Short mmCIF file of C-alpha atoms (C1' of nucleotides) in Angstrom, two decimals:
data_model
loop_
_atom_site.label_atom_id
_atom_site.label_comp_id
_atom_site.label_asym_id
_atom_site.label_seq_id
_atom_site.Cartn_x
_atom_site.Cartn_y
_atom_site.Cartn_z
CA MET A 1 -127.23 27.56 92.27
CA SER A 2 -128.33 30.52 94.41
CA THR A 3 -126.44 33.64 94.37
CA ASP A 4 -126.27 33.79 98.21
CA ASP A 5 -124.28 30.78 99.06
CA ALA A 6 -121.14 31.22 101.03
CA PRO A 7 -118.47 32.66 98.78
CA ALA A 8 -116.31 29.94 97.30
CA PRO A 9 -112.73 30.06 98.93
CA PRO A 10 -110.35 31.57 96.67
CA THR A 11 -108.39 29.36 94.42
CA GLU A 12 -104.64 29.08 94.44
CA ALA A 13 -104.44 31.31 91.23
CA ASP A 14 -106.66 33.87 92.71
CA LEU A 15 -104.30 34.30 95.70
CA LEU A 16 -101.09 34.47 93.58
CA ASP A 17 -102.62 37.01 91.12
CA ALA A 18 -103.72 39.10 94.39
CA THR A 19 -100.27 38.70 95.98
CA TRP A 20 -98.40 39.84 92.96
CA GLN A 21 -100.74 42.50 91.29
CA GLN A 22 -98.12 45.23 91.51
CA VAL A 23 -95.66 43.51 89.25
CA THR A 24 -95.89 44.78 85.73
CA PRO A 25 -96.05 44.33 82.73
CA GLU A 26 -98.50 41.40 82.76
CA ALA A 27 -96.01 38.92 81.08
CA ALA A 28 -93.57 39.67 83.76
CA ARG A 29 -95.99 39.02 86.52
CA ARG A 30 -97.18 35.50 84.83
CA MET A 31 -93.54 34.75 84.58
CA LEU A 32 -93.14 35.61 88.22
CA ILE A 33 -96.03 33.74 89.34
CA ALA A 34 -94.99 30.64 87.43
CA ALA A 35 -91.58 30.93 89.22
CA VAL A 36 -93.26 31.09 92.67
CA GLN A 37 -95.13 28.01 91.97
CA ALA A 38 -92.33 26.10 90.49
CA PHE A 39 -89.83 27.28 93.26
CA ALA A 40 -92.29 26.35 96.10
CA GLN A 41 -93.20 23.03 94.76
CA ARG A 42 -89.64 21.68 93.77
CA GLY A 43 -87.19 24.15 95.24
CA TYR A 44 -85.17 26.73 93.27
CA HIS A 45 -82.13 24.43 92.18
CA ALA A 46 -84.42 21.76 91.22
CA THR A 47 -86.48 24.28 88.84
CA THR A 48 -85.20 24.76 85.44
CA THR A 49 -85.85 27.96 83.28
CA ARG A 50 -87.68 25.89 80.85
CA ASP A 51 -90.09 24.60 83.76
CA ILE A 52 -90.93 28.18 84.57
CA ALA A 53 -91.44 29.37 80.86
CA ALA A 54 -93.70 26.44 80.28
CA LEU A 55 -95.80 27.21 83.24
CA ALA A 56 -96.11 30.65 82.19
CA GLY A 57 -97.18 29.53 78.84
CA MET A 58 -93.85 31.13 76.90
CA SER A 59 -90.81 30.02 75.32
CA PRO A 60 -87.65 29.40 77.29
CA ALA A 61 -86.02 32.69 76.09
CA ALA A 62 -88.98 34.82 77.36
CA VAL A 63 -87.69 34.51 80.76
CA TYR A 64 -84.81 36.83 79.93
CA ILE A 65 -86.94 39.43 78.32
CA HIS A 66 -87.94 40.54 81.96
CA TYR A 67 -85.34 39.20 84.34
CA ARG A 68 -81.46 39.27 84.05
CA SER A 69 -81.27 35.55 85.40
CA LYS A 70 -83.07 32.89 87.13
CA GLU A 71 -81.56 34.23 90.54
CA GLU A 72 -82.88 37.61 89.77
CA LEU A 73 -86.34 36.01 89.41
CA LEU A 74 -85.83 34.38 93.16
CA PHE A 75 -84.60 37.97 94.52
CA GLN A 76 -87.70 39.89 93.15
CA ILE A 77 -89.94 37.10 94.63
CA SER A 78 -87.97 37.18 97.97
CA ARG A 79 -87.84 40.95 98.06
CA LEU A 80 -91.61 41.57 97.38
CA GLY A 81 -92.51 38.73 99.52
CA HIS A 82 -90.59 39.88 102.54
CA GLU A 83 -92.15 43.38 102.14
CA LEU A 84 -95.70 41.74 102.00
CA ALA A 85 -94.98 39.79 105.16
CA LEU A 86 -93.55 42.90 106.82
CA GLU A 87 -96.77 44.72 105.88
CA VAL A 88 -98.96 42.27 107.38
CA LEU A 89 -97.13 42.91 110.81
CA ARG A 90 -97.06 46.67 110.31
CA GLY A 91 -100.72 46.72 109.71
CA VAL A 92 -101.26 45.44 113.43
CA ALA A 93 -98.34 47.34 115.03
CA ASP A 94 -100.11 50.74 114.63
CA SER A 95 -103.17 49.57 116.34
CA GLU A 96 -104.18 51.23 119.71
CA ASP A 97 -105.11 48.15 121.38
CA GLY A 98 -103.38 46.93 124.57
CA PRO A 99 -99.90 45.12 124.16
CA ALA A 100 -101.71 41.63 124.64
CA ALA A 101 -104.36 42.25 122.15
CA ARG A 102 -101.97 43.87 119.75
CA MET A 103 -99.71 40.81 120.04
CA ALA A 104 -102.31 38.32 119.49
CA ALA A 105 -103.52 40.14 116.34
CA ALA A 106 -100.09 40.34 115.08
CA VAL A 107 -99.35 36.44 115.61
CA ARG A 108 -102.80 35.74 114.45
CA ALA A 109 -102.29 37.73 111.19
CA PHE A 110 -98.66 36.66 110.67
CA ALA A 111 -99.27 32.99 111.04
CA ARG A 112 -102.43 33.13 108.85
CA TRP A 113 -100.33 34.88 106.10
CA HIS A 114 -97.93 31.97 106.30
CA ALA A 115 -100.81 29.42 105.77
CA GLU A 116 -103.01 31.32 103.29
CA PHE A 117 -100.03 32.44 100.91
CA HIS A 118 -98.17 29.27 101.89
CA THR A 119 -96.94 29.04 98.11
CA THR A 120 -95.31 32.41 98.27
CA ALA A 121 -94.07 31.99 101.88
CA LYS A 122 -92.33 28.76 101.17
CA VAL A 123 -90.32 30.46 98.72
CA VAL A 124 -89.71 33.68 100.88
CA GLN A 125 -88.61 31.50 104.11
CA TYR A 126 -86.67 28.62 102.69
CA GLU A 127 -84.95 29.55 99.60
CA LEU A 128 -82.85 32.35 100.95
CA ALA A 129 -79.61 30.26 100.48
CA ALA A 130 -79.81 30.41 96.94
CA LEU A 131 -79.61 34.26 96.57
CA SER A 132 -76.22 35.83 95.70
CA ALA A 133 -74.28 37.45 98.69
CA GLU A 134 -75.41 41.08 97.68
CA HIS A 135 -79.05 40.07 97.28
CA HIS A 136 -78.98 38.03 100.41
CA ALA A 137 -77.64 41.15 102.45
CA GLN A 138 -80.57 43.24 101.25
CA ILE A 139 -83.05 40.47 102.17
CA ALA A 140 -81.37 40.04 105.68
CA ALA A 141 -81.89 43.58 106.49
CA LEU A 142 -85.73 43.25 105.78
CA ARG A 143 -85.70 39.95 108.15
CA ARG A 144 -84.15 42.18 110.95
CA ARG A 145 -86.70 44.85 110.65
CA THR A 146 -89.55 42.12 110.86
CA GLU A 147 -87.87 40.61 113.98
CA ALA A 148 -87.39 44.05 115.62
CA LEU A 149 -91.12 44.92 115.08
CA LEU A 150 -92.18 41.76 116.84
CA ARG A 151 -89.44 42.19 119.68
CA GLY A 152 -90.90 45.67 120.16
CA MET A 153 -94.31 44.35 120.49
CA ILE A 154 -93.16 41.88 123.15
CA ALA A 155 -91.05 44.45 124.78
CA ASP A 156 -94.01 46.64 125.34
CA GLY A 157 -95.88 44.05 126.88
CA VAL A 158 -93.32 43.45 129.31
CA THR A 159 -92.89 47.19 130.21
CA ALA A 160 -96.62 47.42 130.66
CA GLY A 161 -96.49 44.28 133.18
CA VAL A 162 -98.81 42.21 130.87
CA PHE A 163 -96.07 39.63 129.62
CA ALA A 164 -93.79 37.71 132.14
CA VAL A 165 -90.75 36.74 129.75
CA PRO A 166 -87.65 35.87 131.28
CA ASP A 167 -85.69 36.00 127.91
CA LEU A 168 -87.02 38.64 125.48
CA THR A 169 -84.60 37.97 122.53
CA GLY A 170 -85.58 34.01 123.18
CA ALA A 171 -89.10 34.74 123.15
CA THR A 172 -89.15 36.64 119.98
CA LEU A 173 -87.19 33.93 118.29
CA ALA A 174 -89.65 31.36 119.14
CA VAL A 175 -92.50 33.26 118.25
CA LEU A 176 -91.32 34.18 114.94
CA SER A 177 -90.08 30.56 114.32
CA LEU A 178 -93.62 29.24 115.23
CA CYS A 179 -95.08 31.50 112.58
CA ILE A 180 -92.49 30.99 109.85
CA ASP A 181 -92.68 27.31 110.16
CA VAL A 182 -96.41 27.24 109.33
CA ALA A 183 -95.38 27.77 105.55
CA ARG A 184 -93.49 24.26 105.90
CA TRP A 185 -96.20 22.21 107.08
CA TYR A 186 -99.51 23.74 106.12
CA ARG A 187 -101.53 21.96 103.33
CA PRO A 188 -104.48 23.50 101.76
CA GLY A 189 -107.68 21.30 102.45
CA GLY A 190 -106.31 20.20 105.75
CA ARG A 191 -108.24 20.16 109.02
CA ARG A 192 -107.41 23.84 109.89
CA ASP A 193 -107.99 26.67 107.77
CA PRO A 194 -105.58 29.67 107.78
CA GLY A 195 -107.79 31.66 109.97
CA GLN A 196 -108.11 28.81 112.56
CA ILE A 197 -104.45 28.48 112.52
CA GLY A 198 -104.00 32.06 113.45
CA ASP A 199 -106.77 31.81 116.15
CA LEU A 200 -104.62 28.80 117.49
CA TYR A 201 -101.32 30.45 117.36
CA ALA A 202 -102.44 33.79 118.99
CA ASP A 203 -103.69 31.71 121.93
CA LEU A 204 -100.67 29.51 122.22
CA VAL A 205 -98.17 32.55 121.99
CA LEU A 206 -100.08 34.61 124.69
CA ARG A 207 -99.92 31.84 126.90
CA MET A 208 -96.13 31.26 126.24
CA LEU A 209 -95.39 34.95 127.04
CA GLY A 210 -97.27 34.49 130.32
CA ALA A 211 -100.02 36.98 129.46
CA ALA A 212 -101.81 38.05 132.48
CA MET B 1 -51.79 24.38 129.20
CA SER B 2 -53.26 22.55 132.16
CA THR B 3 -54.99 19.25 131.70
CA ASP B 4 -58.03 20.18 133.81
CA ASP B 5 -59.38 22.89 131.85
CA ALA B 6 -62.96 22.66 130.80
CA PRO B 7 -63.34 20.04 128.05
CA ALA B 8 -63.20 21.86 124.54
CA PRO B 9 -66.81 21.78 122.85
CA PRO B 10 -66.84 18.92 120.21
CA THR B 11 -66.16 20.02 116.91
CA GLU B 12 -68.49 19.56 114.03
CA ALA B 13 -66.50 16.61 112.61
CA ASP B 14 -66.56 14.96 116.12
CA LEU B 15 -70.32 15.28 116.14
CA LEU B 16 -70.79 13.78 112.66
CA ASP B 17 -68.41 10.84 113.61
CA ALA B 18 -70.43 10.19 116.54
CA THR B 19 -73.97 10.51 114.71
CA TRP B 20 -72.88 8.09 111.88
CA GLN B 21 -70.52 5.53 113.69
CA GLN B 22 -73.02 2.74 112.80
CA VAL B 23 -72.34 3.20 109.04
CA THR B 24 -69.80 0.84 107.76
CA PRO B 25 -67.50 0.43 106.11
CA GLU B 26 -65.49 3.22 106.82
CA ALA B 27 -65.24 4.76 103.30
CA ALA B 28 -69.11 4.45 102.89
CA ARG B 29 -69.38 6.39 106.08
CA ARG B 30 -66.92 9.05 104.95
CA MET B 31 -68.84 9.42 101.74
CA LEU B 32 -72.17 9.85 103.67
CA ILE B 33 -70.77 12.34 106.25
CA ALA B 34 -69.51 14.32 103.31
CA ALA B 35 -72.90 14.26 101.84
CA VAL B 36 -74.63 15.42 105.11
CA GLN B 37 -72.25 18.40 105.06
CA ALA B 38 -73.00 19.27 101.50
CA PHE B 39 -76.53 18.80 101.53
CA ALA B 40 -76.91 20.72 104.87
CA GLN B 41 -74.89 23.61 103.20
CA ARG B 42 -76.05 23.85 99.72
CA GLY B 43 -79.08 21.73 99.69
CA TYR B 44 -79.68 18.33 97.94
CA HIS B 45 -80.25 19.74 94.26
CA ALA B 46 -77.29 22.14 94.38
CA THR B 47 -74.98 19.55 95.39
CA THR B 48 -73.22 17.48 92.83
CA THR B 49 -71.90 14.06 93.20
CA ARG B 50 -68.46 15.36 92.48
CA ASP B 51 -68.77 17.69 95.51
CA ILE B 52 -69.42 14.96 97.80
CA ALA B 53 -66.69 12.84 96.43
CA ALA B 54 -64.26 15.58 96.71
CA LEU B 55 -65.38 16.49 100.38
CA ALA B 56 -64.75 12.68 101.17
CA GLY B 57 -61.40 12.67 99.44
CA MET B 58 -62.33 10.24 96.78
CA SER B 59 -63.03 10.18 92.94
CA PRO B 60 -66.58 10.80 91.67
CA ALA B 61 -66.94 7.21 90.74
CA ALA B 62 -66.48 5.92 94.19
CA VAL B 63 -69.89 7.33 95.31
CA TYR B 64 -71.32 4.54 93.35
CA ILE B 65 -69.28 1.65 94.94
CA HIS B 66 -71.47 2.19 98.25
CA TYR B 67 -74.69 3.86 97.15
CA ARG B 68 -76.89 3.20 93.95
CA SER B 69 -77.53 6.86 93.54
CA LYS B 70 -77.32 10.36 94.88
CA GLU B 71 -80.96 9.95 95.88
CA GLU B 72 -80.18 6.74 97.81
CA LEU B 73 -77.42 8.57 99.73
CA LEU B 74 -80.06 11.17 100.71
CA PHE B 75 -82.50 8.28 101.68
CA GLN B 76 -79.87 6.61 104.13
CA ILE B 77 -79.18 9.96 105.75
CA SER B 78 -82.83 10.70 106.02
CA ARG B 79 -83.82 7.26 107.36
CA LEU B 80 -80.95 6.88 110.00
CA GLY B 81 -81.54 10.37 110.90
CA HIS B 82 -84.94 10.13 111.73
CA GLU B 83 -84.50 7.10 113.74
CA LEU B 84 -81.89 8.98 115.77
CA ALA B 85 -84.26 11.99 116.33
CA LEU B 86 -87.02 9.31 117.28
CA GLU B 87 -84.58 7.61 119.72
CA VAL B 88 -84.02 10.95 121.43
CA LEU B 89 -87.66 11.25 122.14
CA ARG B 90 -88.02 7.68 123.16
CA GLY B 91 -85.24 7.71 125.75
CA VAL B 92 -87.37 10.32 127.49
CA ALA B 93 -90.79 8.89 126.99
CA ASP B 94 -90.01 5.73 129.17
CA SER B 95 -89.08 7.91 132.10
CA GLU B 96 -91.25 7.71 135.42
CA ASP B 97 -91.66 11.31 135.95
CA GLY B 98 -94.71 13.18 136.02
CA PRO B 99 -96.26 14.25 132.79
CA ALA B 100 -94.84 17.71 133.03
CA ALA B 101 -91.48 16.78 133.83
CA ARG B 102 -91.31 14.27 131.21
CA MET B 103 -92.76 16.78 128.52
CA ALA B 104 -90.11 19.29 129.67
CA ALA B 105 -87.47 16.67 129.33
CA ALA B 106 -88.75 15.44 125.80
CA VAL B 107 -88.82 19.23 124.53
CA ARG B 108 -85.50 19.81 125.91
CA ALA B 109 -83.70 16.89 124.45
CA PHE B 110 -85.51 17.37 121.19
CA ALA B 111 -84.73 21.01 120.53
CA ARG B 112 -81.27 20.46 121.75
CA TRP B 113 -80.75 17.71 119.27
CA HIS B 114 -81.81 19.95 116.68
CA ALA B 115 -79.35 22.56 117.77
CA GLU B 116 -76.52 20.25 118.41
CA PHE B 117 -76.70 18.02 115.30
CA HIS B 118 -78.07 20.90 113.34
CA THR B 119 -76.05 19.82 109.99
CA THR B 120 -77.67 16.32 110.17
CA ALA B 121 -81.18 17.73 111.20
CA LYS B 122 -81.22 20.25 108.42
CA VAL B 123 -81.01 17.50 105.87
CA VAL B 124 -83.45 15.29 107.80
CA GLN B 125 -86.11 18.01 108.15
CA TYR B 126 -85.72 20.17 104.98
CA GLU B 127 -84.77 17.81 102.16
CA LEU B 128 -87.75 15.48 102.16
CA ALA B 129 -89.07 16.70 98.93
CA ALA B 130 -86.17 15.33 96.92
CA LEU B 131 -86.86 11.80 98.00
CA SER B 132 -88.52 9.44 95.59
CA ALA B 133 -92.03 8.36 96.22
CA GLU B 134 -91.27 5.02 97.78
CA HIS B 135 -88.61 6.56 100.20
CA HIS B 136 -90.70 9.44 101.16
CA ALA B 137 -93.40 7.01 102.18
CA GLN B 138 -91.19 5.25 104.26
CA ILE B 139 -89.91 8.36 105.94
CA ALA B 140 -93.23 9.82 106.59
CA ALA B 141 -94.18 6.80 108.48
CA LEU B 142 -91.08 7.48 110.77
CA ARG B 143 -92.35 11.12 111.13
CA ARG B 144 -95.93 9.82 112.21
CA ARG B 145 -94.39 7.83 115.11
CA THR B 146 -92.46 10.90 116.24
CA GLU B 147 -95.60 12.77 116.26
CA ALA B 148 -97.59 10.19 117.95
CA LEU B 149 -95.00 9.93 120.67
CA LEU B 150 -95.23 13.63 121.39
CA ARG B 151 -98.94 13.57 121.18
CA GLY B 152 -99.20 10.88 123.76
CA MET B 153 -97.05 12.65 126.19
CA ILE B 154 -99.35 15.78 125.83
CA ALA B 155 -102.37 13.63 126.25
CA ASP B 156 -101.04 11.95 129.35
CA GLY B 157 -100.70 15.41 130.77
CA VAL B 158 -104.13 16.66 129.82
CA THR B 159 -105.53 13.29 131.27
CA ALA B 160 -103.78 13.82 134.57
CA GLY B 161 -105.04 17.31 134.67
CA VAL B 162 -101.45 19.00 134.44
CA PHE B 163 -101.81 20.53 131.23
CA ALA B 164 -104.90 22.75 129.81
CA VAL B 165 -104.93 22.19 126.18
CA PRO B 166 -108.13 23.11 124.21
CA ASP B 167 -106.70 21.53 120.96
CA LEU B 168 -104.44 18.29 121.41
CA THR B 169 -103.61 17.95 117.59
CA GLY B 170 -102.78 21.69 117.33
CA ALA B 171 -100.74 21.90 120.46
CA THR B 172 -98.65 18.79 119.29
CA LEU B 173 -98.35 20.44 115.79
CA ALA B 174 -96.90 23.60 117.39
CA VAL B 175 -94.60 21.93 119.71
CA LEU B 176 -93.19 19.88 117.02
CA SER B 177 -92.87 22.77 114.66
CA LEU B 178 -91.23 24.76 117.25
CA CYS B 179 -88.34 22.02 117.94
CA ILE B 180 -87.89 21.35 114.31
CA ASP B 181 -87.43 24.84 113.14
CA VAL B 182 -84.49 25.00 115.45
CA ALA B 183 -82.32 23.22 112.74
CA ARG B 184 -83.03 26.11 110.23
CA TRP B 185 -82.26 28.97 112.43
CA TYR B 186 -79.44 27.77 114.79
CA ARG B 187 -75.90 28.75 114.06
CA PRO B 188 -73.04 27.41 116.24
CA GLY B 189 -71.13 29.99 118.12
CA GLY B 190 -74.26 31.85 118.61
CA ARG B 191 -75.44 33.68 121.90
CA ARG B 192 -77.37 30.20 123.06
CA ASP B 193 -75.80 26.96 123.07
CA PRO B 194 -77.76 23.71 122.47
CA GLY B 195 -78.43 23.10 126.00
CA GLN B 196 -79.67 26.61 126.75
CA ILE B 197 -81.91 26.42 123.59
CA GLY B 198 -83.46 23.14 125.16
CA ASP B 199 -83.90 24.81 128.43
CA LEU B 200 -85.60 27.96 126.95
CA TYR B 201 -87.87 25.81 124.94
CA ALA B 202 -88.93 23.58 127.76
CA ASP B 203 -89.98 26.52 129.70
CA LEU B 204 -91.89 28.20 126.97
CA VAL B 205 -93.65 24.86 126.00
CA LEU B 206 -94.84 24.24 129.47
CA ARG B 207 -96.31 27.59 129.65
CA MET B 208 -98.03 27.08 126.21
CA LEU B 209 -99.45 23.77 127.33
CA GLY B 210 -100.84 25.66 130.37
CA ALA B 211 -98.87 23.48 132.99
CA ALA B 212 -100.16 23.96 136.38
"C1'" DC C 1 -95.66 53.65 52.17
"C1'" DT C 2 -91.06 53.18 55.08
"C1'" DT C 3 -88.79 52.75 59.39
"C1'" DA C 4 -88.35 52.05 64.27
"C1'" DT C 5 -89.31 49.73 68.57
"C1'" DG C 6 -90.70 46.29 71.72
"C1'" DC C 7 -92.11 41.56 72.75
"C1'" DC C 8 -91.62 37.32 71.67
"C1'" DT C 9 -89.82 32.41 69.35
"C1'" DA C 10 -86.54 28.99 67.09
"C1'" DA C 11 -82.33 27.30 67.57
"C1'" DG C 12 -78.33 26.34 69.52
"C1'" DC C 13 -73.66 27.11 72.36
"C1'" DG C 14 -70.83 25.74 75.83
"C1'" DC C 15 -70.82 23.66 79.96
"C1'" DT C 16 -71.71 20.52 83.90
"C1'" DC C 17 -74.57 16.87 85.44
"C1'" DG C 18 -75.70 11.93 87.21
"C1'" DC C 19 -73.73 7.88 86.13
"C1'" DT C 20 -71.20 4.02 83.60
"C1'" DT C 21 -67.17 1.60 81.83
"C1'" DA C 22 -62.85 -0.35 81.64
"C1'" DG C 23 -58.87 -1.28 84.06
"C1'" DC C 24 -55.29 -0.96 87.83
"C1'" DG C 25 -53.48 -2.22 92.38
"C1'" DT C 26 -53.78 -4.79 96.48
"C1'" DG C 27 -54.53 -8.89 99.56
"C1'" DC C 28 -55.83 -13.36 100.34
"C1'" DA C 29 -57.08 -18.45 99.07
"C1'" DG C 30 -55.22 -22.38 97.06
"C1'" DC D 1 -46.28 -18.52 92.71
"C1'" DT D 2 -51.12 -18.05 90.39
"C1'" DG D 3 -55.75 -16.14 90.07
"C1'" DC D 4 -59.56 -14.00 91.60
"C1'" DA D 5 -62.44 -10.85 94.28
"C1'" DC D 6 -62.63 -6.19 95.88
"C1'" DG D 7 -62.35 -1.09 96.29
"C1'" DC D 8 -61.04 2.28 93.80
"C1'" DT D 9 -59.64 5.84 89.67
"C1'" DA D 10 -59.45 7.69 84.94
"C1'" DA D 11 -62.00 8.74 81.20
"C1'" DG D 12 -65.93 9.46 79.20
"C1'" DC D 13 -71.04 9.18 77.62
"C1'" DG D 14 -75.62 11.12 76.89
"C1'" DA D 15 -78.74 14.47 78.62
"C1'" DG D 16 -80.13 18.66 80.27
"C1'" DC D 17 -78.74 22.85 82.21
"C1'" DG D 18 -78.67 28.48 82.06
"C1'" DC D 19 -78.31 31.86 78.94
"C1'" DT D 20 -77.57 33.94 74.19
"C1'" DT D 21 -78.26 34.88 69.28
"C1'" DA D 22 -80.65 36.04 65.20
"C1'" DG D 23 -84.82 37.17 63.31
"C1'" DG D 24 -90.20 37.27 63.09
"C1'" DC D 25 -94.33 39.84 63.82
"C1'" DA D 26 -96.98 43.35 65.53
"C1'" DT D 27 -97.86 48.57 66.36
"C1'" DA D 28 -97.25 53.20 65.74
"C1'" DA D 29 -94.56 57.42 64.27
"C1'" DG D 30 -92.84 59.95 60.20
#
DNA sequence: CTTATGCCTAAGCGCTCGCTTAGCGTGCAG
DNA sequence: CTGCACGCTAAGCGAGCGCTTAGGCATAAG
């Protein structure tokens, strides 16, 4: 094997390690990553704390050393996951490109994130209903910021006369919906890799917004 | 109260009764409708057979008079629900309009269905993972027919030179995804009623497809 | 050495789950 | 009237759930 082959695509484990690097100590991170995998595959309610502990290679009681409850584990995943997704959009929002290029970059990055980190994204986007009322309210606030960021980018394009959008709120809803739903249908090893999905969606959205 | 007021919008119960009219006997239908409501609100795994029976006004054991198991109840909901959704698309596919008008009508009807019958649609679209392998395979076949129907309508438009779509499969995926996701975010009493969502989405999709 | 602290496991508590069993009441055939 | 089939309920079984408790084994300070 030569050393100058194209780099192998990162494994699922690599991606999860990178995603959750900030969680410490290491045992708490291992437990959280195990929970993300189990929640994504089976859903929150179908996952037992014994499943999570076994995936993390520890005893069932070890869950409660680092987390108060199974719901608290979901909340930490959801909170940090939403912040990561928000960061992806913010990284693009500050660019000095024109509104159309910036919007294309935002959709490309956001859709791509939902494919590449689909395991995390599935939990973040589809397990909200299992959160307690207090935790759900905190997450809802983060989601409103995401929506506002995207709406602002579309509004800028309209103001600049680059986009032709009869219904700003409706268009924002549709763009957000399109990107989020990637986490539902994406399968690794499918015909499109995450980068290609980002490119495809950036193009489709620009047309949807009537970009000049 | 005059008798020529605008007709009141149908209640949730009206919609569910209309949706599941074909299920007999009446007690089996009541049980199934109760299951749809519970599965949509809490999710399949968070719903107990006691929840379902209580909603239907019967004892926990009554579930098993008409259905072999809780999973069989989900399967019947999923199978009939997918057939209803498919019927919505088929009702439009046979029209003799041009490709663009037909596609607009399809998206309008399909998106609208996912809003109006959002309770049913949520179970149909988001609880597939809880089905047994055999049942899941049957449902997957129905989903492939839905996708093929939509792809055919887009392909017709491309052939006729009315749509400009660089990636047929990708565009089909995006359109389907957009409509399905309506069931996730739609809330009755929101700023858009189901008809308006259908109109909005028909317009957005035509632009996405580069309709002449 | 002793003692204290932090991370972990073995064991298990109380509860609720999906589902079964035994039997009741009603309506209809003979 | 009798007898049986059907749709239902009351009661409960075995299993598995989320989470707790008691204690073991390191490390490190005194």
